[in-house]
Amino acid sequence: MALPAWLHPRYRKNTYLFIYYLIQFCGHSWIFTNMTVRFFSFGEGSMVDTFYAIGLVMRLCQSISLLELLHIYVGIEPNHLFPRFLQLTERIIILFVVITSQEEVQEKYVVCVLFIFWNLLDMVRYTYSMLSVIGISYAILTWLSQTLWMPIYPLCVLAEAFAIYQSLPYFESFGTYSTKLPFDLSIYFPYVLKIYLMMLFIGMYYTYSHLYSERRDILRVFPFKKKKM
């Protein structure tokens, strides 16, 4: 006897993914809308306290996004683990280690710029993924989800690198995360950040190459309709 549709494993998987993507879409849409309204209401002054206004929701969304690594690992989300791992850890390190730990960095304009870039990418990506799991596809949305990252992702990495650069004096002054180890050894965290800064651009090259290959494969098979001359 056939199982009811709602008991089928694929139905439950798609339902879970749809809810997950919907939650992420709502979170990032709220952040982007809040930032837009605040900018038109308060002007440039709203950029300084961006983190104080929406930092909690941003941290929540980025923390939940770590579930995507589990999704890929168990096979319920078709994606490559390592490129996604690089993208997620990149954001987690910048958001939680660089920005959250230093109040002086939280007031920098680069935080507002980063949040705009991250939310633009995620709103489109989660909309596309949410509709895909229920079998709905639009040519323009598919093209946008596979193209928007091309100019914005490198800008994200540049903004992240600039955030690290601006944070270095504060890590040097306050000694945050720097620690002494046994046998006269020590960890000087600004050096760790400088090493990570170089790794950030290496990771960008790898991730960009992967995303470009993925874009080429998806747009090649997607049935875009061509207008007849």
PDB file of C-alpha atoms in Angstrom:
ATOM      1  CA  MET A   1       0.000   0.000   0.000  1.00  0.00           C
ATOM      2  CA  ALA A   2       1.390   3.370  -1.029  1.00  0.00           C
ATOM      3  CA  LEU A   3       2.300   5.851   1.688  1.00  0.00           C
ATOM      4  CA  PRO A   4       0.352   9.125   1.893  1.00  0.00           C
ATOM      5  CA  ALA A   5       2.228  11.976   0.248  1.00  0.00           C
ATOM      6  CA  TRP A   6       2.875  13.741   3.561  1.00  0.00           C
ATOM      7  CA  LEU A   7       4.641  10.639   4.932  1.00  0.00           C
ATOM      8  CA  HIS A   8       6.976  10.273   1.971  1.00  0.00           C
ATOM      9  CA  PRO A   9      10.618  11.060   2.927  1.00  0.00           C
ATOM     10  CA  ARG A  10      11.069  13.360  -0.054  1.00  0.00           C
ATOM     11  CA  TYR A  11       7.965  15.352   0.910  1.00  0.00           C
ATOM     12  CA  ARG A  12       9.205  15.783   4.473  1.00  0.00           C
ATOM     13  CA  LYS A  13      12.677  16.766   3.242  1.00  0.00           C
ATOM     14  CA  ASN A  14      11.272  19.386   0.871  1.00  0.00           C
ATOM     15  CA  THR A  15       8.923  20.695   3.566  1.00  0.00           C
ATOM     16  CA  TYR A  16      11.808  21.101   5.993  1.00  0.00           C
ATOM     17  CA  LEU A  17      14.004  22.826   3.378  1.00  0.00           C
ATOM     18  CA  PHE A  18      11.153  25.123   2.349  1.00  0.00           C
ATOM     19  CA  ILE A  19      10.607  26.192   5.975  1.00  0.00           C
ATOM     20  CA  TYR A  20      14.339  26.693   6.483  1.00  0.00           C
ATOM     21  CA  TYR A  21      14.699  28.813   3.334  1.00  0.00           C
ATOM     22  CA  LEU A  22      11.556  30.764   4.251  1.00  0.00           C
ATOM     23  CA  ILE A  23      12.898  31.569   7.722  1.00  0.00           C
ATOM     24  CA  GLN A  24      16.198  32.742   6.255  1.00  0.00           C
ATOM     25  CA  PHE A  25      14.444  34.782   3.566  1.00  0.00           C
ATOM     26  CA  CYS A  26      12.231  36.487   6.165  1.00  0.00           C
ATOM     27  CA  GLY A  27      15.217  37.223   8.398  1.00  0.00           C
ATOM     28  CA  HIS A  28      17.349  38.743   5.648  1.00  0.00           C
ATOM     29  CA  SER A  29      14.383  40.617   4.165  1.00  0.00           C
ATOM     30  CA  TRP A  30      13.664  42.137   7.581  1.00  0.00           C
ATOM     31  CA  ILE A  31      17.297  43.212   7.916  1.00  0.00           C
ATOM     32  CA  PHE A  32      17.407  44.759   4.443  1.00  0.00           C
ATOM     33  CA  THR A  33      14.054  46.527   4.883  1.00  0.00           C
ATOM     34  CA  ASN A  34      15.082  47.819   8.304  1.00  0.00           C
ATOM     35  CA  MET A  35      18.361  49.173   6.922  1.00  0.00           C
ATOM     36  CA  THR A  36      16.591  50.838   3.981  1.00  0.00           C
ATOM     37  CA  VAL A  37      13.932  52.495   6.156  1.00  0.00           C
ATOM     38  CA  ARG A  38      16.518  53.670   8.672  1.00  0.00           C
ATOM     39  CA  PHE A  39      18.685  55.152   5.922  1.00  0.00           C
ATOM     40  CA  PHE A  40      15.820  57.140   4.393  1.00  0.00           C
ATOM     41  CA  SER A  41      14.672  58.234   7.866  1.00  0.00           C
ATOM     42  CA  PHE A  42      18.011  59.161   9.461  1.00  0.00           C
ATOM     43  CA  GLY A  43      20.425  59.433   6.530  1.00  0.00           C
ATOM     44  CA  GLU A  44      24.104  58.654   6.977  1.00  0.00           C
ATOM     45  CA  GLY A  45      23.696  58.634  10.746  1.00  0.00           C
ATOM     46  CA  SER A  46      21.890  55.306  10.483  1.00  0.00           C
ATOM     47  CA  MET A  47      25.016  53.649   9.069  1.00  0.00           C
ATOM     48  CA  VAL A  48      26.991  54.184  12.262  1.00  0.00           C
ATOM     49  CA  ASP A  49      24.627  52.225  14.500  1.00  0.00           C
ATOM     50  CA  THR A  50      23.695  49.549  11.953  1.00  0.00           C
ATOM     51  CA  PHE A  51      25.151  46.799  14.127  1.00  0.00           C
ATOM     52  CA  TYR A  52      23.287  47.944  17.228  1.00  0.00           C
ATOM     53  CA  ALA A  53      19.983  48.010  15.342  1.00  0.00           C
ATOM     54  CA  ILE A  54      20.155  44.711  13.450  1.00  0.00           C
ATOM     55  CA  GLY A  55      23.281  42.922  14.644  1.00  0.00           C
ATOM     56  CA  LEU A  56      21.334  40.431  16.761  1.00  0.00           C
ATOM     57  CA  VAL A  57      19.131  39.300  13.866  1.00  0.00           C
ATOM     58  CA  MET A  58      22.147  39.118  11.544  1.00  0.00           C
ATOM     59  CA  ARG A  59      24.031  36.946  14.027  1.00  0.00           C
ATOM     60  CA  LEU A  60      20.988  34.717  14.389  1.00  0.00           C
ATOM     61  CA  CYS A  61      20.623  34.270  10.616  1.00  0.00           C
ATOM     62  CA  GLN A  62      24.316  33.539  10.142  1.00  0.00           C
ATOM     63  CA  SER A  63      24.333  31.065  13.029  1.00  0.00           C
ATOM     64  CA  ILE A  64      21.350  29.199  11.596  1.00  0.00           C
ATOM     65  CA  SER A  65      23.056  29.093   8.201  1.00  0.00           C
ATOM     66  CA  LEU A  66      25.606  26.658   9.648  1.00  0.00           C
ATOM     67  CA  LEU A  67      22.842  24.060   9.298  1.00  0.00           C
ATOM     68  CA  GLU A  68      23.544  24.160   5.567  1.00  0.00           C
ATOM     69  CA  LEU A  69      26.788  22.278   6.154  1.00  0.00           C
ATOM     70  CA  LEU A  70      24.751  19.532   7.813  1.00  0.00           C
ATOM     71  CA  HIS A  71      22.232  19.613   4.953  1.00  0.00           C
ATOM     72  CA  ILE A  72      24.989  19.020   2.421  1.00  0.00           C
ATOM     73  CA  TYR A  73      26.741  16.391   4.552  1.00  0.00           C
ATOM     74  CA  VAL A  74      23.606  14.238   4.985  1.00  0.00           C
ATOM     75  CA  GLY A  75      22.590  14.754   1.352  1.00  0.00           C
ATOM     76  CA  ILE A  76      19.333  16.682   1.655  1.00  0.00           C
ATOM     77  CA  GLU A  77      20.775  19.740  -0.092  1.00  0.00           C
ATOM     78  CA  PRO A  78      22.575  19.287  -3.430  1.00  0.00           C
ATOM     79  CA  ASN A  79      25.719  21.329  -3.072  1.00  0.00           C
ATOM     80  CA  HIS A  80      29.461  20.991  -2.573  1.00  0.00           C
ATOM     81  CA  LEU A  81      30.578  20.997   1.052  1.00  0.00           C
ATOM     82  CA  PHE A  82      33.973  22.706   0.889  1.00  0.00           C
ATOM     83  CA  PRO A  83      32.988  25.852  -1.099  1.00  0.00           C
ATOM     84  CA  ARG A  84      29.974  26.350   1.164  1.00  0.00           C
ATOM     85  CA  PHE A  85      32.179  25.804   4.210  1.00  0.00           C
ATOM     86  CA  LEU A  86      34.519  28.548   2.997  1.00  0.00           C
ATOM     87  CA  GLN A  87      31.651  30.993   2.445  1.00  0.00           C
ATOM     88  CA  LEU A  88      30.068  30.354   5.841  1.00  0.00           C
ATOM     89  CA  THR A  89      33.259  30.411   7.893  1.00  0.00           C
ATOM     90  CA  GLU A  90      34.266  33.610   6.104  1.00  0.00           C
ATOM     91  CA  ARG A  91      31.143  35.347   7.372  1.00  0.00           C
ATOM     92  CA  ILE A  92      31.230  33.776  10.843  1.00  0.00           C
ATOM     93  CA  ILE A  93      34.818  34.910  11.404  1.00  0.00           C
ATOM     94  CA  ILE A  94      34.160  38.455  10.192  1.00  0.00           C
ATOM     95  CA  LEU A  95      30.859  38.840  12.055  1.00  0.00           C
ATOM     96  CA  PHE A  96      31.604  37.141  15.371  1.00  0.00           C
ATOM     97  CA  VAL A  97      35.386  37.450  15.713  1.00  0.00           C
ATOM     98  CA  VAL A  98      36.184  40.767  14.021  1.00  0.00           C
ATOM     99  CA  ILE A  99      33.015  42.867  14.410  1.00  0.00           C
ATOM    100  CA  THR A 100      31.197  41.573  17.490  1.00  0.00           C
ATOM    101  CA  SER A 101      34.313  41.493  19.665  1.00  0.00           C
ATOM    102  CA  GLN A 102      35.295  45.118  18.978  1.00  0.00           C
ATOM    103  CA  GLU A 103      32.757  47.859  19.704  1.00  0.00           C
ATOM    104  CA  GLU A 104      34.866  50.404  17.838  1.00  0.00           C
ATOM    105  CA  VAL A 105      34.596  48.355  14.635  1.00  0.00           C
ATOM    106  CA  GLN A 106      30.831  48.055  15.007  1.00  0.00           C
ATOM    107  CA  GLU A 107      30.490  51.788  14.329  1.00  0.00           C
ATOM    108  CA  LYS A 108      32.416  51.701  11.054  1.00  0.00           C
ATOM    109  CA  TYR A 109      30.636  52.288   7.744  1.00  0.00           C
ATOM    110  CA  VAL A 110      32.103  49.041   6.401  1.00  0.00           C
ATOM    111  CA  VAL A 111      29.742  47.068   8.671  1.00  0.00           C
ATOM    112  CA  CYS A 112      26.722  48.634   6.973  1.00  0.00           C
ATOM    113  CA  VAL A 113      28.223  47.962   3.526  1.00  0.00           C
ATOM    114  CA  LEU A 114      28.904  44.318   4.426  1.00  0.00           C
ATOM    115  CA  PHE A 115      25.387  43.785   5.731  1.00  0.00           C
ATOM    116  CA  ILE A 116      23.910  45.240   2.522  1.00  0.00           C
ATOM    117  CA  PHE A 117      26.014  42.950   0.319  1.00  0.00           C
ATOM    118  CA  TRP A 118      25.318  39.848   2.413  1.00  0.00           C
ATOM    119  CA  ASN A 119      21.578  40.472   2.480  1.00  0.00           C
ATOM    120  CA  LEU A 120      21.281  41.205  -1.228  1.00  0.00           C
ATOM    121  CA  LEU A 121      22.938  37.885  -2.046  1.00  0.00           C
ATOM    122  CA  ASP A 122      20.966  35.911   0.529  1.00  0.00           C
ATOM    123  CA  MET A 123      17.548  37.331  -0.301  1.00  0.00           C
ATOM    124  CA  VAL A 124      17.948  36.266  -3.917  1.00  0.00           C
ATOM    125  CA  ARG A 125      19.581  32.924  -3.073  1.00  0.00           C
ATOM    126  CA  TYR A 126      16.988  31.880  -0.514  1.00  0.00           C
ATOM    127  CA  THR A 127      14.105  32.975  -2.734  1.00  0.00           C
ATOM    128  CA  TYR A 128      15.484  30.864  -5.577  1.00  0.00           C
ATOM    129  CA  SER A 129      16.129  27.853  -3.294  1.00  0.00           C
ATOM    130  CA  MET A 130      12.738  28.139  -1.599  1.00  0.00           C
ATOM    131  CA  LEU A 131      10.855  28.071  -4.896  1.00  0.00           C
ATOM    132  CA  SER A 132      13.091  25.348  -6.342  1.00  0.00           C
ATOM    133  CA  VAL A 133      12.203  22.810  -3.643  1.00  0.00           C
ATOM    134  CA  ILE A 134       8.515  23.151  -4.506  1.00  0.00           C
ATOM    135  CA  GLY A 135       9.154  22.870  -8.242  1.00  0.00           C
ATOM    136  CA  ILE A 136       8.708  26.523  -9.202  1.00  0.00           C
ATOM    137  CA  SER A 137      11.278  28.224 -11.398  1.00  0.00           C
ATOM    138  CA  TYR A 138      11.434  31.579 -13.147  1.00  0.00           C
ATOM    139  CA  ALA A 139      14.007  32.323 -15.819  1.00  0.00           C
ATOM    140  CA  ILE A 140      14.795  35.790 -14.494  1.00  0.00           C
ATOM    141  CA  LEU A 141      15.177  34.560 -10.912  1.00  0.00           C
ATOM    142  CA  THR A 142      17.418  31.689 -11.996  1.00  0.00           C
ATOM    143  CA  TRP A 143      19.589  34.053 -14.010  1.00  0.00           C
ATOM    144  CA  LEU A 144      19.704  36.576 -11.148  1.00  0.00           C
ATOM    145  CA  SER A 145      20.629  33.983  -8.531  1.00  0.00           C
ATOM    146  CA  GLN A 146      23.447  32.718 -10.757  1.00  0.00           C
ATOM    147  CA  THR A 147      24.688  36.169 -11.794  1.00  0.00           C
ATOM    148  CA  LEU A 148      24.237  38.643  -8.920  1.00  0.00           C
ATOM    149  CA  TRP A 149      27.112  37.125  -6.952  1.00  0.00           C
ATOM    150  CA  MET A 150      29.590  37.808  -9.776  1.00  0.00           C
ATOM    151  CA  PRO A 151      30.056  41.535  -8.996  1.00  0.00           C
ATOM    152  CA  ILE A 152      28.948  41.433  -5.350  1.00  0.00           C
ATOM    153  CA  TYR A 153      30.963  38.501  -3.971  1.00  0.00           C
ATOM    154  CA  PRO A 154      34.376  40.092  -4.756  1.00  0.00           C
ATOM    155  CA  LEU A 155      33.087  43.346  -3.238  1.00  0.00           C
ATOM    156  CA  CYS A 156      32.083  41.373  -0.137  1.00  0.00           C
ATOM    157  CA  VAL A 157      35.587  39.985   0.199  1.00  0.00           C
ATOM    158  CA  LEU A 158      37.120  43.441  -0.244  1.00  0.00           C
ATOM    159  CA  ALA A 159      34.784  44.836   2.425  1.00  0.00           C
ATOM    160  CA  GLU A 160      35.631  41.930   4.742  1.00  0.00           C
ATOM    161  CA  ALA A 161      39.344  42.547   4.195  1.00  0.00           C
ATOM    162  CA  PHE A 162      38.844  46.245   4.937  1.00  0.00           C
ATOM    163  CA  ALA A 163      36.958  45.367   8.130  1.00  0.00           C
ATOM    164  CA  ILE A 164      39.906  43.225   9.222  1.00  0.00           C
ATOM    165  CA  TYR A 165      42.327  46.045   8.365  1.00  0.00           C
ATOM    166  CA  GLN A 166      40.320  48.549  10.410  1.00  0.00           C
ATOM    167  CA  SER A 167      40.098  46.141  13.355  1.00  0.00           C
ATOM    168  CA  LEU A 168      43.860  45.494  13.626  1.00  0.00           C
ATOM    169  CA  PRO A 169      44.699  48.594  15.741  1.00  0.00           C
ATOM    170  CA  TYR A 170      42.012  47.642  18.273  1.00  0.00           C
ATOM    171  CA  PHE A 171      43.186  44.030  18.532  1.00  0.00           C
ATOM    172  CA  GLU A 172      46.724  45.358  19.013  1.00  0.00           C
ATOM    173  CA  SER A 173      45.664  47.873  21.687  1.00  0.00           C
ATOM    174  CA  PHE A 174      43.300  45.681  23.700  1.00  0.00           C
ATOM    175  CA  GLY A 175      45.036  42.341  23.177  1.00  0.00           C
ATOM    176  CA  THR A 176      41.739  40.597  22.397  1.00  0.00           C
ATOM    177  CA  TYR A 177      42.248  36.859  21.761  1.00  0.00           C
ATOM    178  CA  SER A 178      46.023  37.230  22.185  1.00  0.00           C
ATOM    179  CA  THR A 179      47.221  34.783  24.808  1.00  0.00           C
ATOM    180  CA  LYS A 180      50.362  33.380  26.367  1.00  0.00           C
ATOM    181  CA  LEU A 181      51.072  29.666  26.150  1.00  0.00           C
ATOM    182  CA  PRO A 182      53.396  27.431  28.154  1.00  0.00           C
ATOM    183  CA  PHE A 183      57.117  27.287  27.324  1.00  0.00           C
ATOM    184  CA  ASP A 184      57.339  31.033  26.553  1.00  0.00           C
ATOM    185  CA  LEU A 185      55.044  30.716  23.559  1.00  0.00           C
ATOM    186  CA  SER A 186      52.244  33.111  22.739  1.00  0.00           C
ATOM    187  CA  ILE A 187      49.529  33.780  20.196  1.00  0.00           C
ATOM    188  CA  TYR A 188      49.465  37.364  18.926  1.00  0.00           C
ATOM    189  CA  PHE A 189      46.031  37.598  17.342  1.00  0.00           C
ATOM    190  CA  PRO A 190      46.763  40.481  14.913  1.00  0.00           C
ATOM    191  CA  TYR A 191      49.288  38.162  13.217  1.00  0.00           C
ATOM    192  CA  VAL A 192      46.584  35.506  12.959  1.00  0.00           C
ATOM    193  CA  LEU A 193      44.272  38.036  11.296  1.00  0.00           C
ATOM    194  CA  LYS A 194      46.986  39.075   8.827  1.00  0.00           C
ATOM    195  CA  ILE A 195      47.509  35.442   7.846  1.00  0.00           C
ATOM    196  CA  TYR A 196      43.750  34.987   7.492  1.00  0.00           C
ATOM    197  CA  LEU A 197      43.645  38.120   5.341  1.00  0.00           C
ATOM    198  CA  MET A 198      45.864  36.414   2.773  1.00  0.00           C
ATOM    199  CA  MET A 199      43.853  33.191   3.004  1.00  0.00           C
ATOM    200  CA  LEU A 200      40.674  35.197   2.401  1.00  0.00           C
ATOM    201  CA  PHE A 201      41.729  36.088  -1.146  1.00  0.00           C
ATOM    202  CA  ILE A 202      42.925  32.548  -1.870  1.00  0.00           C
ATOM    203  CA  GLY A 203      39.546  31.259  -0.726  1.00  0.00           C
ATOM    204  CA  MET A 204      37.795  33.880  -2.859  1.00  0.00           C
ATOM    205  CA  TYR A 205      39.567  32.607  -5.987  1.00  0.00           C
ATOM    206  CA  TYR A 206      38.567  29.008  -5.233  1.00  0.00           C
ATOM    207  CA  THR A 207      34.959  29.885  -4.376  1.00  0.00           C
ATOM    208  CA  TYR A 208      34.582  32.195  -7.385  1.00  0.00           C
ATOM    209  CA  SER A 209      35.852  29.468  -9.715  1.00  0.00           C
ATOM    210  CA  HIS A 210      33.426  26.950  -8.220  1.00  0.00           C
ATOM    211  CA  LEU A 211      30.441  29.316  -8.405  1.00  0.00           C
ATOM    212  CA  TYR A 212      31.281  30.214 -11.995  1.00  0.00           C
ATOM    213  CA  SER A 213      31.388  26.531 -13.011  1.00  0.00           C
ATOM    214  CA  GLU A 214      28.101  25.956 -11.212  1.00  0.00           C
ATOM    215  CA  ARG A 215      26.539  28.952 -12.968  1.00  0.00           C
ATOM    216  CA  ARG A 216      27.683  27.702 -16.371  1.00  0.00           C
ATOM    217  CA  ASP A 217      26.210  24.232 -15.752  1.00  0.00           C
ATOM    218  CA  ILE A 218      22.861  25.549 -14.455  1.00  0.00           C
ATOM    219  CA  LEU A 219      22.324  28.151 -17.169  1.00  0.00           C
ATOM    220  CA  ARG A 220      23.348  25.661 -19.846  1.00  0.00           C
ATOM    221  CA  VAL A 221      20.507  23.264 -19.011  1.00  0.00           C
ATOM    222  CA  PHE A 222      17.907  25.864 -17.975  1.00  0.00           C
ATOM    223  CA  PRO A 223      15.311  26.305 -20.753  1.00  0.00           C
ATOM    224  CA  PHE A 224      15.572  30.029 -21.404  1.00  0.00           C
ATOM    225  CA  LYS A 225      13.236  31.064 -24.165  1.00  0.00           C
ATOM    226  CA  LYS A 226      14.769  32.999 -26.995  1.00  0.00           C
ATOM    227  CA  LYS A 227      12.771  35.573 -28.878  1.00  0.00           C
ATOM    228  CA  LYS A 228      12.321  34.908 -32.558  1.00  0.00           C
ATOM    229  CA  MET A 229      13.673  37.530 -34.890  1.00  0.00           C
TER     230      MET A 229
END
